[in-house]
mmCIF file of C-alpha atoms in Angstrom:
data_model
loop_
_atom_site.group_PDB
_atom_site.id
_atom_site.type_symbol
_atom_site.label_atom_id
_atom_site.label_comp_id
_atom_site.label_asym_id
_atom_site.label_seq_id
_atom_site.Cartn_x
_atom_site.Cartn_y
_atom_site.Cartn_z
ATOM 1 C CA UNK M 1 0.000 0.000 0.000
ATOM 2 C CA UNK M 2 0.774 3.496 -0.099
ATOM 3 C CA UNK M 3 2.720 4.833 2.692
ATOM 4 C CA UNK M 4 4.678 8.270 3.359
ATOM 5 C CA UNK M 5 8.492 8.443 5.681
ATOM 6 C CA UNK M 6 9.418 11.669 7.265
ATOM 7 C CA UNK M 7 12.519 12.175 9.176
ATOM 8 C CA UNK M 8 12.703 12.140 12.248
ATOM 9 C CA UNK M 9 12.245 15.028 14.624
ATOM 10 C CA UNK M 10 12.495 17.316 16.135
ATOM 11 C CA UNK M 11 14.692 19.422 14.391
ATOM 12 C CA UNK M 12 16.070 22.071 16.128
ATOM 13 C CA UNK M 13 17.712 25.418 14.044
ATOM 14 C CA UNK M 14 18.568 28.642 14.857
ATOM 15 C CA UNK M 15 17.013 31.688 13.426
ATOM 16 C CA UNK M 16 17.918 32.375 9.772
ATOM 17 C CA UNK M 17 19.265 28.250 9.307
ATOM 18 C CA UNK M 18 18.713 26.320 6.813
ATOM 19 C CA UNK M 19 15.652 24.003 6.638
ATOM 20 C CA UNK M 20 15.497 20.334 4.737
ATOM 21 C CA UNK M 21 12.739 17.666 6.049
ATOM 22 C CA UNK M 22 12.851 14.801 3.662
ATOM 23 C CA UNK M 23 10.281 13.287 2.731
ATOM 24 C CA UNK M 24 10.356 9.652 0.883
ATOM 25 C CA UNK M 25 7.051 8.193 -0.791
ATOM 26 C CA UNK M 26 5.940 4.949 -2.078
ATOM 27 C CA UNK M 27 2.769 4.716 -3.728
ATOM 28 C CA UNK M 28 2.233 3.296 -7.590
ATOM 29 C CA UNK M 29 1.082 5.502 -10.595
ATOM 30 C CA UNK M 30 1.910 9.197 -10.057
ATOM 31 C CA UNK M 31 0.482 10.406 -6.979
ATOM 32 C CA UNK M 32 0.231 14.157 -5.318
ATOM 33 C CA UNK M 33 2.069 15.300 -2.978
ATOM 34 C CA UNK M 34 1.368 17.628 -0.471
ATOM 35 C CA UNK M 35 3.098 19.395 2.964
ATOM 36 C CA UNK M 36 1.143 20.277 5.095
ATOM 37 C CA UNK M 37 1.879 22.780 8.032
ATOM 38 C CA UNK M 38 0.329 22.388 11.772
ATOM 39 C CA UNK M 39 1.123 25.177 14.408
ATOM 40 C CA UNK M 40 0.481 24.548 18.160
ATOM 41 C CA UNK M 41 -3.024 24.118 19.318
ATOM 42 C CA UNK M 42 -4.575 24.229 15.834
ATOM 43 C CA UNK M 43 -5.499 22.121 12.532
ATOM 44 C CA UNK M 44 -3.597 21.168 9.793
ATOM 45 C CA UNK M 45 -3.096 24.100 7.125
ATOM 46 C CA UNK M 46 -1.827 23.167 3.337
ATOM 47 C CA UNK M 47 1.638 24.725 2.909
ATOM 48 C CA UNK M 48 2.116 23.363 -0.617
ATOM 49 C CA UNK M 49 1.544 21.138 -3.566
ATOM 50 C CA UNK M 50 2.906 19.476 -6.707
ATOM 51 C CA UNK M 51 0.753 17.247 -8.875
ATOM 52 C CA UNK M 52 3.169 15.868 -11.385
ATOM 53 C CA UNK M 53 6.926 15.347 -11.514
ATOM 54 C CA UNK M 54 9.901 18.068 -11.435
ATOM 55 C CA UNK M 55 7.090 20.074 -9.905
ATOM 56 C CA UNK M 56 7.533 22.179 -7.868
ATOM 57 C CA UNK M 57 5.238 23.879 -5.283
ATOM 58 C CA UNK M 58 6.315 26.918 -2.882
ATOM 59 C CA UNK M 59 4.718 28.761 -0.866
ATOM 60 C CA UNK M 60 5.793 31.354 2.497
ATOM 61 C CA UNK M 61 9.422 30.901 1.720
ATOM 62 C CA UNK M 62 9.128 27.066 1.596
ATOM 63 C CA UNK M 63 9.623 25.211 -1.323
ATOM 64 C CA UNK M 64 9.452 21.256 -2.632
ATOM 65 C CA UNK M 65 10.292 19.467 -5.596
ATOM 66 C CA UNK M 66 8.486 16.283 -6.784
ATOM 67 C CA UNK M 67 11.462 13.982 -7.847
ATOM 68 C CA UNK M 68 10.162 11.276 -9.283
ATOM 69 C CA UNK M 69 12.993 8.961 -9.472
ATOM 70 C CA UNK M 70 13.999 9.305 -6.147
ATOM 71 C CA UNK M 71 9.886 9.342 -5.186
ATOM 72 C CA UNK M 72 11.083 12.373 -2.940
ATOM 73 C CA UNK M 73 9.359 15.865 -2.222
ATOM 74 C CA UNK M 74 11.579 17.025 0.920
ATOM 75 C CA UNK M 75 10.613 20.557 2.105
ATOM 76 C CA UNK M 76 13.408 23.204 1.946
ATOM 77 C CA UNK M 77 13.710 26.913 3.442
ATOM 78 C CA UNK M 78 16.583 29.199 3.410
ATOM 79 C CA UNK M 79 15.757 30.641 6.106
ATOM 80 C CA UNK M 80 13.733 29.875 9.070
ATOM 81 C CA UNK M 81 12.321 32.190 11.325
ATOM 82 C CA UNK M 82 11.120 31.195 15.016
ATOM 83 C CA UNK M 83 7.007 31.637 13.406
ATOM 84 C CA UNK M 84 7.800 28.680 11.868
ATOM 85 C CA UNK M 85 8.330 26.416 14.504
ATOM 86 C CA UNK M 86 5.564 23.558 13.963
ATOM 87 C CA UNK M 87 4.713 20.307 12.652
ATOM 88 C CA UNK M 88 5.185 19.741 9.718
ATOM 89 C CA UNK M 89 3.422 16.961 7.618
ATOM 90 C CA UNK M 90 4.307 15.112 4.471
ATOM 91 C CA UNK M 91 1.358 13.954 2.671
ATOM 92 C CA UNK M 92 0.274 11.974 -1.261
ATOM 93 C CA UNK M 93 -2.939 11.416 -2.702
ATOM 94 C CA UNK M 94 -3.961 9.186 -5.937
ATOM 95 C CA UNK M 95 -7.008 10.402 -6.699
ATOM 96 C CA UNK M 96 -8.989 9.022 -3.459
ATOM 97 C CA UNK M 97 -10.264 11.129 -1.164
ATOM 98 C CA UNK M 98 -7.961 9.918 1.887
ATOM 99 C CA UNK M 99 -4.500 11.343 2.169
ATOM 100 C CA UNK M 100 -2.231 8.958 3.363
ATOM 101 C CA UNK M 101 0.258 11.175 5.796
ATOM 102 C CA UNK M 102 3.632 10.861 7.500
ATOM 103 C CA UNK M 103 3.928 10.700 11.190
ATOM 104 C CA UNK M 104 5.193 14.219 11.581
ATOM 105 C CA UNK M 105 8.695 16.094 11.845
ATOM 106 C CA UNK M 106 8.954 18.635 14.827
ATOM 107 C CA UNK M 107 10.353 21.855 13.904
ATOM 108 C CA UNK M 108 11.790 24.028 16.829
ATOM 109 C CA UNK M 109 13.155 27.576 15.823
ATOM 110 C CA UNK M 110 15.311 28.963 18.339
ATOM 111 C CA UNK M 111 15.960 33.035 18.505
ATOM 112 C CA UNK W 1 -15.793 33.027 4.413
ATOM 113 C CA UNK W 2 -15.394 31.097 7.431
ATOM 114 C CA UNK W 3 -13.342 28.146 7.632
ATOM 115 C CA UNK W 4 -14.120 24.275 8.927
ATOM 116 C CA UNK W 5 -15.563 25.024 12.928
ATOM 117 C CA UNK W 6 -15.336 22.404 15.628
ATOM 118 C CA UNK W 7 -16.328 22.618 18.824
ATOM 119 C CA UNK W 8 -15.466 21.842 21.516
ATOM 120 C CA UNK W 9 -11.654 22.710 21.452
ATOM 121 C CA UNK W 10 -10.843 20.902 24.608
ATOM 122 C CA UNK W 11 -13.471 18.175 25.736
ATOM 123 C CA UNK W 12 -12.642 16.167 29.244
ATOM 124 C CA UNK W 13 -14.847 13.211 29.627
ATOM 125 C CA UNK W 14 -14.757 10.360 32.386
ATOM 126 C CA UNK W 15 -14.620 6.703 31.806
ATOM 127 C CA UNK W 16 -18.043 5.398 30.591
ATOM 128 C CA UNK W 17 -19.264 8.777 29.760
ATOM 129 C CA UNK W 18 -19.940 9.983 26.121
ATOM 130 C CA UNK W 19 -17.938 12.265 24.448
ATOM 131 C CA UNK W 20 -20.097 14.408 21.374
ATOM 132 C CA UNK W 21 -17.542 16.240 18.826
ATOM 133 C CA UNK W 22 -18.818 18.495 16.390
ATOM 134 C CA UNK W 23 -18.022 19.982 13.105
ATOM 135 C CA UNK W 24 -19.466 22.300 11.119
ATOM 136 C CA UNK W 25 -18.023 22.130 7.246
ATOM 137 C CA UNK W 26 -16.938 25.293 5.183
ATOM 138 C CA UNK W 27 -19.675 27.240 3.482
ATOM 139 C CA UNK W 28 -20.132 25.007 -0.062
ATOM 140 C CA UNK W 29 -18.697 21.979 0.880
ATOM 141 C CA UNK W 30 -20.615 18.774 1.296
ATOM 142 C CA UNK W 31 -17.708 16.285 1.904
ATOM 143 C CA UNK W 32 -16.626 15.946 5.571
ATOM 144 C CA UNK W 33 -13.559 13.688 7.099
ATOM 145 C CA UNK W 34 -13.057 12.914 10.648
ATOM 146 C CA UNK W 35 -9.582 11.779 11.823
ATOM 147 C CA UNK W 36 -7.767 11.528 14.488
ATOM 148 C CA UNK W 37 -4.128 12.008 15.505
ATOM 149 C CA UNK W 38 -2.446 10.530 18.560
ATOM 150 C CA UNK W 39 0.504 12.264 20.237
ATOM 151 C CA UNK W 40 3.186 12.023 18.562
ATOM 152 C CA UNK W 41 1.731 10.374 15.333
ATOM 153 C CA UNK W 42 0.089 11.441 11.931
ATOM 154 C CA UNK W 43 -3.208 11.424 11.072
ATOM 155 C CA UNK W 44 -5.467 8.420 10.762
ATOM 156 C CA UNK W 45 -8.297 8.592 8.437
ATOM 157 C CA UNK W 46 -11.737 7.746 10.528
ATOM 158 C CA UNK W 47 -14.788 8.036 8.002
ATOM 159 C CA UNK W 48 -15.947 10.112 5.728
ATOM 160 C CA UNK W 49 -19.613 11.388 5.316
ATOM 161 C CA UNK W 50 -21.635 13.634 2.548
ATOM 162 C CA UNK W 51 -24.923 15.081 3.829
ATOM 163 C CA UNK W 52 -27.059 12.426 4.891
ATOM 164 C CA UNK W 53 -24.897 9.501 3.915
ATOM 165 C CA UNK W 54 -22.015 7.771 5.685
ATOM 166 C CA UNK W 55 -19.511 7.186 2.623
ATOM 167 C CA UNK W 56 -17.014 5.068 4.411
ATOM 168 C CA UNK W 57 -16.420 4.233 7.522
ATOM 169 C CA UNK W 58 -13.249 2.069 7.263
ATOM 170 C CA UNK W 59 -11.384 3.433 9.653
ATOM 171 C CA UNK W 60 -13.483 3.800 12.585
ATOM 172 C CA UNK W 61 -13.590 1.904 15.210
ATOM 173 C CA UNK W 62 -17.231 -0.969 15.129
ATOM 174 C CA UNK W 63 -17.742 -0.357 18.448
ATOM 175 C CA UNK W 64 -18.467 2.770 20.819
ATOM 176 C CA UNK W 65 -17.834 5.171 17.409
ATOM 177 C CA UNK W 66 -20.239 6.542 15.347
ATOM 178 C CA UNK W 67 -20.819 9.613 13.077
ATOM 179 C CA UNK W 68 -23.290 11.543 11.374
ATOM 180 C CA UNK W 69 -23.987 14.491 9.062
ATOM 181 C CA UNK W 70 -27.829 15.426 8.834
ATOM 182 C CA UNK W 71 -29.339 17.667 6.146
ATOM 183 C CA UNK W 72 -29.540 20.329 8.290
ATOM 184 C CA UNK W 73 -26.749 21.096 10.916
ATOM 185 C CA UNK W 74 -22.915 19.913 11.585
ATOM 186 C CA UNK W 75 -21.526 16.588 11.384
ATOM 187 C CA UNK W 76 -21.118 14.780 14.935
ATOM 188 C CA UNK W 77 -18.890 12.096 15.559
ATOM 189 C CA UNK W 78 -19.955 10.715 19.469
ATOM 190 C CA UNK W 79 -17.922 8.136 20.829
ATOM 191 C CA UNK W 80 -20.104 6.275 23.498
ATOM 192 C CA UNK W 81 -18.469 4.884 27.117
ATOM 193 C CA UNK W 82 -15.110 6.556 26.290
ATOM 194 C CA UNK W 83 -11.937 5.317 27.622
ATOM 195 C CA UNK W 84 -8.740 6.305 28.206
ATOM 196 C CA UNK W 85 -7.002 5.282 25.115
ATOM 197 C CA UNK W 86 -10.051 7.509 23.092
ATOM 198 C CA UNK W 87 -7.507 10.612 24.538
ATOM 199 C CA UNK W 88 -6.585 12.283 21.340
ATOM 200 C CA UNK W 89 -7.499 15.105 18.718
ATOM 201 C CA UNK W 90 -10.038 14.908 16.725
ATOM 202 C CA UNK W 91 -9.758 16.762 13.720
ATOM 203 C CA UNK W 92 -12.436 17.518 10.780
ATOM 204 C CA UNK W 93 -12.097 18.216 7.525
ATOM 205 C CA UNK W 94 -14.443 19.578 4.340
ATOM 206 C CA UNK W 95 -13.989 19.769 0.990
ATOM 207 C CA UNK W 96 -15.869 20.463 -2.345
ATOM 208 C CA UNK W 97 -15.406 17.034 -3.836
ATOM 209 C CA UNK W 98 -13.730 14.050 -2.494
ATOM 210 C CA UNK W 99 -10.746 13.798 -4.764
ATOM 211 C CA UNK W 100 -7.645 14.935 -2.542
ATOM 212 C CA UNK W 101 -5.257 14.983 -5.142
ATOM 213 C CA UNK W 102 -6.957 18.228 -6.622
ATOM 214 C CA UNK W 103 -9.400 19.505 -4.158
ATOM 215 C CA UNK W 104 -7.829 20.173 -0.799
ATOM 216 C CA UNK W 105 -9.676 18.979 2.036
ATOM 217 C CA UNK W 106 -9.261 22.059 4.808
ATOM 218 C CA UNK W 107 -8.973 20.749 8.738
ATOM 219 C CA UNK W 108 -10.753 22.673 11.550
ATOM 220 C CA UNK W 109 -8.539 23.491 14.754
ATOM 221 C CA UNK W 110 -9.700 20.237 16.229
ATOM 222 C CA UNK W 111 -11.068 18.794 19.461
ATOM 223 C CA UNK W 112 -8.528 17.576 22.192
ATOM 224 C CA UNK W 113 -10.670 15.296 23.705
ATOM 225 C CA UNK W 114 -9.157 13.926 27.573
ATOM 226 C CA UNK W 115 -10.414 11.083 28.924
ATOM 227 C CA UNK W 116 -9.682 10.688 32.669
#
């Protein structure tokens, strides 16, 4: 079945550091893919999308490309800012109407 | 335009009580998700309803777990004689039509539900 592998958190970064979260996928066909952002207390919030491979979505300073040979979409920032500490959630779809998410990576921004 | 509404936000229930969670689906939608999310894990997929009609219901539990959307009012999802391990958040979701890959579904803040 389909399944979605995040790294590991947390990750902890300074202000102004350099974010990567890989993400690895395995589904069949060509899938979505989707991060998804979730800040303390509240729901998940899409942060970005691609649809088709070498895609790539960005959004708030974030940025992922779908790589289709290395079924990776790993979520990239040049420079984090302590807002963005969160959860942040790897996601793919094939056309049904459940996502099948990661498990999560932890992102801790320190000042 | 206001966006997916849950309530309660925090919910603390005793064993053998019943826990009632409710969501109320963005203006225009008809497609609502319930999941739920453990600590420290992603989320699980629970059931998914369109007005009137439970659509599947794979991934809740048979017993104690139930859900509903009526034509008129939010979705519920009650979970009867709760118990400790029902502690998590519940989170809905709505979207225009059920195909994820090109319509996003949008999640409500959620409902941290504690059993004690």
């Amino acid at each position: 079945g389909d399944s979605v592998t995040q790294m590991e958190g947390p990750v902890t970064l300074s202000e102004e550091a350099f974010l990567t979260i890989n993400c690895t996928y395995t589904a069949t066909g060509y899938p979505s893919l989707f991060w998804y952002v979730q800040y303390p207390g509240e729901g998940l919030q899409l942060l970005l999308k691609a649809t088709k491979a070498d895609d790539k979505g960005s959004n708030k300073g974030f940025e992922a490309t779908y790589r289709k040979e290395t079924t990776s979409f790993h979520l990239e920032k040049g420079s984090v800012q302590v807002s963005d500490s969160a959860v942040y959630f790897c996601a793919l779809s094939r056309g049904s109407y459940i996502p099948t998410f990661g498990r999560g990576t932890s992102l801790i921004v320190h000042p | 335009n206001a966006g997916v509404m849950q309530n309660p936000r925090h919910l603390v229930r005793r064993r053998g009580q019943e826990a009632r969670l409710r969501c109320s689906p963005m203006k225009g939608h008809s497609h609502v998700y319930w999941y739920r999310q453990l600590p420290e894990e992603g989320l699980k997929f629970m059931v998914y309803l369109q007005k009137e009609n439970i659509i599947d219901e794979s991934g809740m539990p048979k017993e104690r777990f139930s859900a509903e959307f009526p034509k008129e009012g939010p979705s519920i999802l009650r979970i009867q004689q709760v118990v400790r391990g029902d502690s998590a958040a519940y989170f809905c979701a709505s979207s225009q039509s059920p195909d994820s890959s090109t319509d996003t579904q949008y999640f409500g803040p959620g409902t941290r539900l504690t059993v004690l």
